[in-house]
Coordinates of C-alpha atoms in Angstrom, one line a residue:
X1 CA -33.4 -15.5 65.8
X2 CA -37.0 -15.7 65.7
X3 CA -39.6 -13.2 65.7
X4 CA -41.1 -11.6 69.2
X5 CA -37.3 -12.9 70.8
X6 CA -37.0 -9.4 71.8
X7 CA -33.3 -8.8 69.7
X8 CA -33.1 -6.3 67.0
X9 CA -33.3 -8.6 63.8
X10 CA -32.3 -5.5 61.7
X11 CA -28.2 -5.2 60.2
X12 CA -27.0 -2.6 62.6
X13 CA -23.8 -1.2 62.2
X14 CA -23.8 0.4 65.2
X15 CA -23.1 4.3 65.8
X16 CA -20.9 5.8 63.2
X17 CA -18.9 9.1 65.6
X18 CA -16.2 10.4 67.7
X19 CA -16.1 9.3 71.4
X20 CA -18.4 11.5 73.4
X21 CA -21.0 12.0 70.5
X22 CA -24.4 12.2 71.5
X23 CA -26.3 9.1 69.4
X24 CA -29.1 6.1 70.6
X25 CA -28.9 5.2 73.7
X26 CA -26.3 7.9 75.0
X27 CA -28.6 10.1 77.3
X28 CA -26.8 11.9 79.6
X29 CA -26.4 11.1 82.8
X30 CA -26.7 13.2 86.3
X31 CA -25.1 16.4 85.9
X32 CA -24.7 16.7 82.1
X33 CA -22.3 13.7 81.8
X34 CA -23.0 10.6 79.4
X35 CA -24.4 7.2 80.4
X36 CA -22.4 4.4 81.6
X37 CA -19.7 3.7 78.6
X38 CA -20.7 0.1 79.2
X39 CA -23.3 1.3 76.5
X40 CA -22.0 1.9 73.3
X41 CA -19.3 -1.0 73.4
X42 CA -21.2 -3.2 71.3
X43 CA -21.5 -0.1 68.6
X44 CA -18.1 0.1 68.5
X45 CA -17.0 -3.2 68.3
X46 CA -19.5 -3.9 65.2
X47 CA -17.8 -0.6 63.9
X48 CA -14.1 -1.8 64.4
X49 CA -15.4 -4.6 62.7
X50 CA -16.5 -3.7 59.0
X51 CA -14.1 -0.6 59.0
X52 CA -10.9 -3.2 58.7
X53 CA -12.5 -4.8 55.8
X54 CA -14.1 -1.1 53.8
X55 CA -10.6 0.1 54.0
X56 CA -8.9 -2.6 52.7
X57 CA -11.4 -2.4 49.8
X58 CA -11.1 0.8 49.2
X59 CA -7.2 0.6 48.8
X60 CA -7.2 -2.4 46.5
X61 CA -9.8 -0.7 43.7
X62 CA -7.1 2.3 44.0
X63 CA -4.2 0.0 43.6
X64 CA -6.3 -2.1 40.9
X65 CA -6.8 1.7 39.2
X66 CA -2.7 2.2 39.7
X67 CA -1.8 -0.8 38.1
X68 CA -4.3 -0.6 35.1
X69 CA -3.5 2.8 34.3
X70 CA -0.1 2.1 34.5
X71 CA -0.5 -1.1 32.3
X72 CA -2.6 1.1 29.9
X73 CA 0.3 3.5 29.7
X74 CA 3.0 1.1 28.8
X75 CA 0.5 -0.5 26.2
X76 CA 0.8 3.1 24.6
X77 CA 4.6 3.6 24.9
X78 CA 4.8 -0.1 23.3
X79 CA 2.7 0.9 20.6
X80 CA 4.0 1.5 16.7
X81 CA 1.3 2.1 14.6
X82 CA 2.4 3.5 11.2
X83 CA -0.8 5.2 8.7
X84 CA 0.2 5.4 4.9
X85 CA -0.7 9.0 3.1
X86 CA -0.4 10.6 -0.2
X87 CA 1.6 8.7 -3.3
X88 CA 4.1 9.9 -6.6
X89 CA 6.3 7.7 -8.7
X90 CA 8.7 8.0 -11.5
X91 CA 8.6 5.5 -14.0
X92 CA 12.4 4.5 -13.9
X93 CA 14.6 4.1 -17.6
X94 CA 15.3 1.0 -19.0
X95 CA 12.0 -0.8 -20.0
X96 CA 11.2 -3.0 -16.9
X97 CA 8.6 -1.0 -15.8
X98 CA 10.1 -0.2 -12.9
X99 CA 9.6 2.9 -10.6
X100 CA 11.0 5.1 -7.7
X101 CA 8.6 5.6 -5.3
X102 CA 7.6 8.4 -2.9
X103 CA 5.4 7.2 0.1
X104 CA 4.4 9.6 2.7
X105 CA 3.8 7.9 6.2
X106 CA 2.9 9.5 10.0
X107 CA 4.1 7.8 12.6
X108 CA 0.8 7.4 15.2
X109 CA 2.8 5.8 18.5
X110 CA 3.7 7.6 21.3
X111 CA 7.6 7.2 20.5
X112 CA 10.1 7.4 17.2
X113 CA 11.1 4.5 15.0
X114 CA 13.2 4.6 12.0
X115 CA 11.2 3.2 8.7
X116 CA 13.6 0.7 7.4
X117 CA 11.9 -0.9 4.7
X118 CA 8.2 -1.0 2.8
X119 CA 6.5 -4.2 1.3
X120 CA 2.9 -5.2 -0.6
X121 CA 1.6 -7.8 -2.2
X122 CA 1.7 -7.3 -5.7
X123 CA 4.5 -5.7 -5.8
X124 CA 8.1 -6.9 -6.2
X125 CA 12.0 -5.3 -6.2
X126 CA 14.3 -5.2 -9.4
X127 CA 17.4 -7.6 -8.5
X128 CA 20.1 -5.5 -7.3
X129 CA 18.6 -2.3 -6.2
X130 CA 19.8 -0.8 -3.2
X131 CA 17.4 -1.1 0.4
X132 CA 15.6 2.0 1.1
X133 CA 17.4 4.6 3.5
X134 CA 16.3 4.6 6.7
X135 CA 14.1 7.4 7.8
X136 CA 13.5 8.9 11.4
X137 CA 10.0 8.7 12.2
X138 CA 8.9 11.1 15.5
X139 CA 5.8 10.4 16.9
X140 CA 3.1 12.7 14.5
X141 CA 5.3 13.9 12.2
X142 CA 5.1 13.2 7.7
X143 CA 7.8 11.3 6.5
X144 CA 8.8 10.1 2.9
X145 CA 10.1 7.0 2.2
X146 CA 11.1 6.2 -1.3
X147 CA 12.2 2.9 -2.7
X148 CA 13.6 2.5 -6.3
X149 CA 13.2 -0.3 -8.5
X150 CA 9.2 -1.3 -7.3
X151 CA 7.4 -3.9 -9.7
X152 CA 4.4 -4.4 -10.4
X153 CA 3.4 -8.3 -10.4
X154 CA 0.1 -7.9 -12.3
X155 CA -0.4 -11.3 -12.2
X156 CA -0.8 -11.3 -8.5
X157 CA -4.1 -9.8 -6.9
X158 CA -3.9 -5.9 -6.1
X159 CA -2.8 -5.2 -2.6
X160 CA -4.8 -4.8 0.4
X161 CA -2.4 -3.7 2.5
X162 CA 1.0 -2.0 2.9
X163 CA 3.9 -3.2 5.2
X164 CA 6.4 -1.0 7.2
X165 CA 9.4 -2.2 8.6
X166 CA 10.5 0.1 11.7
X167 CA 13.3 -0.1 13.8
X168 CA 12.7 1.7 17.9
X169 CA 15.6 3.1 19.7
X170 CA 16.5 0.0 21.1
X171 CA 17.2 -1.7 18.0
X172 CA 14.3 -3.7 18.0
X173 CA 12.6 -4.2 14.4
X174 CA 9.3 -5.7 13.6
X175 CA 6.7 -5.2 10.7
X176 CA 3.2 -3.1 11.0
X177 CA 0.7 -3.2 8.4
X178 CA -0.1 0.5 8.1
X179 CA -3.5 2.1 8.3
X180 CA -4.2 3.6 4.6
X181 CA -6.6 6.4 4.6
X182 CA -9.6 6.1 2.1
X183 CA -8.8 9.2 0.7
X184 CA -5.7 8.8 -0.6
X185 CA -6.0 5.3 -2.2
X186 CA -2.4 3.8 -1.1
X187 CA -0.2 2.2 -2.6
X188 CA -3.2 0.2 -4.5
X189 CA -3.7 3.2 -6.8
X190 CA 0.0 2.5 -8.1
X191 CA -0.7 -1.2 -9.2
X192 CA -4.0 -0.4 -10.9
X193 CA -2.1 2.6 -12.4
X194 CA 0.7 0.0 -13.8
X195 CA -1.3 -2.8 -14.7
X196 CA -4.4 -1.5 -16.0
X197 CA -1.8 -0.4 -18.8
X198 CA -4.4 -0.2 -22.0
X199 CA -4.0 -0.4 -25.9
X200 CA -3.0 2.9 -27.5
X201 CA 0.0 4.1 -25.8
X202 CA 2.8 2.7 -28.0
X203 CA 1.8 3.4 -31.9
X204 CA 3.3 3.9 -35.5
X205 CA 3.2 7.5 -36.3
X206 CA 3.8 7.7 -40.5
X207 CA 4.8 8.4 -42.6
X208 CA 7.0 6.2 -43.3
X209 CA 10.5 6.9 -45.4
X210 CA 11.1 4.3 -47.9
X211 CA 13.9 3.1 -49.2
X212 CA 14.0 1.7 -52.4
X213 CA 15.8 -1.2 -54.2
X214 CA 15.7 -3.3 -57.5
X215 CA 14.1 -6.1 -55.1
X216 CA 13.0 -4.6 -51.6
X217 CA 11.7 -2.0 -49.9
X218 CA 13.0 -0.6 -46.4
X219 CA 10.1 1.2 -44.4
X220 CA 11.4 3.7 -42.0
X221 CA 8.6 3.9 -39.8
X222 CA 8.5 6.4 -36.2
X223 CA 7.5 4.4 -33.4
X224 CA 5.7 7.0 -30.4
X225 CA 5.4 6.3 -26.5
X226 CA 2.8 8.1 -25.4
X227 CA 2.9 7.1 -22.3
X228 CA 5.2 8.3 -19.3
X229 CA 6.4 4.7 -18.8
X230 CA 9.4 2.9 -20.3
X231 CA 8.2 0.0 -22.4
X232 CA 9.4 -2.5 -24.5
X233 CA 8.6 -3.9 -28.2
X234 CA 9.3 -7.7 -27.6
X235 CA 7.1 -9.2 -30.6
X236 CA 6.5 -7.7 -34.5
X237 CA 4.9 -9.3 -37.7
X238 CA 4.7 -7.6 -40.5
X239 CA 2.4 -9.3 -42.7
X240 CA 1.1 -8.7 -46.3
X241 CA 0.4 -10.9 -49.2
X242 CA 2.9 -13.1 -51.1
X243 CA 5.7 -10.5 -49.1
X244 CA 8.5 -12.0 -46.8
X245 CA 9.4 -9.1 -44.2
X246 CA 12.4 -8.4 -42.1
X247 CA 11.2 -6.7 -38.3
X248 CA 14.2 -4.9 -36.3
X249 CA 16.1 -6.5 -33.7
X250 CA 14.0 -7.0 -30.9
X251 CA 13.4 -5.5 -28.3
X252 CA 12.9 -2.3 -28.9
X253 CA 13.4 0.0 -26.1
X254 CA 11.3 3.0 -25.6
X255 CA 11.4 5.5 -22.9
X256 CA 8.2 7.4 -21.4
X257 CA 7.1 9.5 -24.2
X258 CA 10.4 8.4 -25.9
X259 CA 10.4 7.4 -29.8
X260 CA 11.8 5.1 -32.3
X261 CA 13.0 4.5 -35.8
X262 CA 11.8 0.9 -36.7
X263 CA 13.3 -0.3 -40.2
X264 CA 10.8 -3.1 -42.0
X265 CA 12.5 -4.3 -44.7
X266 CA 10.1 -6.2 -47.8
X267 CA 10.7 -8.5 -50.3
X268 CA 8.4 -10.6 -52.8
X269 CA 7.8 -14.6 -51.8
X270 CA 5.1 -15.2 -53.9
X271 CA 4.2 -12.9 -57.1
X272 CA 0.3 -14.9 -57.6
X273 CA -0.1 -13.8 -53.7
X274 CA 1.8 -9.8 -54.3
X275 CA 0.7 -9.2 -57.4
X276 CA -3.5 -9.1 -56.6
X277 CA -3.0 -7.8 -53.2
X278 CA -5.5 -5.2 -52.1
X279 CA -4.6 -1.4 -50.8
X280 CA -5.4 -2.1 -47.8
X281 CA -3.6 -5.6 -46.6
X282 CA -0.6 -4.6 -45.3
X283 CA -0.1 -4.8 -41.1
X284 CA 2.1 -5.4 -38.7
X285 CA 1.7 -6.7 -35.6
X286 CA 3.4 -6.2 -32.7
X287 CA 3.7 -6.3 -28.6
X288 CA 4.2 -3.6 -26.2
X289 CA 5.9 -5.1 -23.0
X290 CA 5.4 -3.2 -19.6
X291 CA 6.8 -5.1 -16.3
X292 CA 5.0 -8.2 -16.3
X293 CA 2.4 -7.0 -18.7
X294 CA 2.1 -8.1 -23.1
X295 CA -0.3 -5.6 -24.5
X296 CA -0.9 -6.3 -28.2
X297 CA -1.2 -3.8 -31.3
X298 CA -1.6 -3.2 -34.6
X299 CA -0.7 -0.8 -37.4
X300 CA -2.3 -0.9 -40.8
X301 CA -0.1 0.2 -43.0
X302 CA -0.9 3.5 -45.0
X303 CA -1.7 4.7 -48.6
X304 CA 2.0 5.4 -49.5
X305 CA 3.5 2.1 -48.0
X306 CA 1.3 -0.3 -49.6
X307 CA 1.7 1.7 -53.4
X308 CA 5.4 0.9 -52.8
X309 CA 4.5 -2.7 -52.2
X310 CA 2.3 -3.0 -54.8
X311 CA 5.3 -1.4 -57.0
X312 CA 7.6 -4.1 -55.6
X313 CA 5.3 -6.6 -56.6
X314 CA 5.2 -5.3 -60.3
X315 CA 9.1 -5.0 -60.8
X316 CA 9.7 -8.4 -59.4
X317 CA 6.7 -10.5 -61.0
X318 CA 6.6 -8.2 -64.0

């Protein structure tokens, strides 16, 4: 087209309205009645002609909408997500540092799962304990999951994350790492708990009884756990000058806030050495195991224990 041709450059769509409609153009003829139909055909055909192609928009961004929201849905019904809560544990008997743990854990999905098994970095199971019984999970509902015989591997970094294994009604499993919330620490709090195990717990509490002989002395001493976790003694070294000494069988196996009678039995080795020892020399050394952990101590010995050396010293060496 070009300018002054005398046609309408401008998009028309032509008249939008039912047959009959008054509109431009459609004057009415002689006697009330409308133009020639002749008219308006070009209106309408431009009409017919975008309406086919509107429509058929329209109904493919509602069947797009359809097919997205339906997509979204089974996204959701697929989805197992598992967040980890609150935390208690029982040190477990026997020395090995092992405990029973309590986990509580919300299932977030939109459908149940049964919890089937929990893992961490950091953290192993004692050889032969049983797998944790399953537990039915419904969608927003607490749960507790224990598992017996957890380690602690404190020579592995402390965990970042904690792993569910769930099971859906279908029989399906897989493994989620679970959401922990900040507030509740997670299962992190239990490693730093177990291997930020400190000096102190495990000490010599006198005195000691003593049991006397021509060449010895036998030292009775009480041996404390002040801690609520079962521990072992795997090393002692009783030491003084110019004595030999005889420790207990090893290890000695202490319960949380259990005790022990250790027997330390003395005997002269060298009378120049025994004979001008100070009141203050004697020790023994010793090592407090706890799962993976060696914590080392040390117990001076007392006022009482070290006149009875000294006294050993002066019957043997004269």
């Amino acid at each position: 087209m070009t300018v002054g041709d005398g046609r309408d450059d401008s998009f028309d769509l032509g008249v939008v309205g039912r047959a009959g409609d008054d509109g431009p153009g459609g004057d009415e003829g002689p006697g009330g009645h409308d133009g020639p139909s002749g008219a308006d055909e070009p209106a309408r055909r431009r009409w017919r002609r975008w309406a086919v192609p509107a429509a058929a928009l329209v109904a493919g961004a509602l069947i797009g909408t359809v097919v997205a929201d339906a997509r979204h849905d089974a996204a959701e019904l697929a989805r197992v997500g598992i967040v980890s809560g609150p935390s208690t544990w029982t040190p477990e008997a026997g020395g090995d540092g092992s405990v029973a743990l309590d986990l509580q854990l919300v299932n977030i999905g939109s459908r149940p799962v049964e919890i089937i098994g929990i893992e961490a970095d950091g953290f192993g199971v004692e050889p032969g304990t049983d797998p944790i019984d399953a537990v039915e999970a419904a969608a927003g509902v607490w749960v507790v999951v224990r598992q017996r015989g957890l380690l602690a591997d404190c020579t592995a970094a402390a965990p970042s994350s904690l792993r569910v294994r769930v099971r859906d009604a279908g029989g399906d499993e897989r493994t989620v790492t679970a959401d922990q919330h900040v507030d509740y620490g997670g299962i992190g709090m239990l490693w730093t708990e177990q291997c930020e195990f400190g000096g102190g717990y495990v000490q010599f509490a006198g005195p000691a009884a003593m049991t006397v002989a021509d060449t010895s002395v036998t030292m009775t001493l009480p041996l404390f756990n002040y801690s609520g976790r079962s521990v072992r003694i795997t090393a002692m070294v009783p030491m003084a000058p110019g004595m030999a000494a005889t420790p207990p069988e090893l290890p000695v196996a202490l319960d949380g806030q259990g005790s022990a009678q250790v027997e330390v039995t003395w005997a002269v080795e060298n009378c120049a050495e025994a004979s001008s020892m100070s009141g203050d020399a004697g020790l023994i050394e010793y090592s407090v195991g706890y799962g993976s952990m060696e914590v080392p101590e040390s117990y001076p010995l007392d006022g009482p224990a070290m006149v009875e050396l000294v006294r050993l010293a002066n019957r043997v060496c004269g």
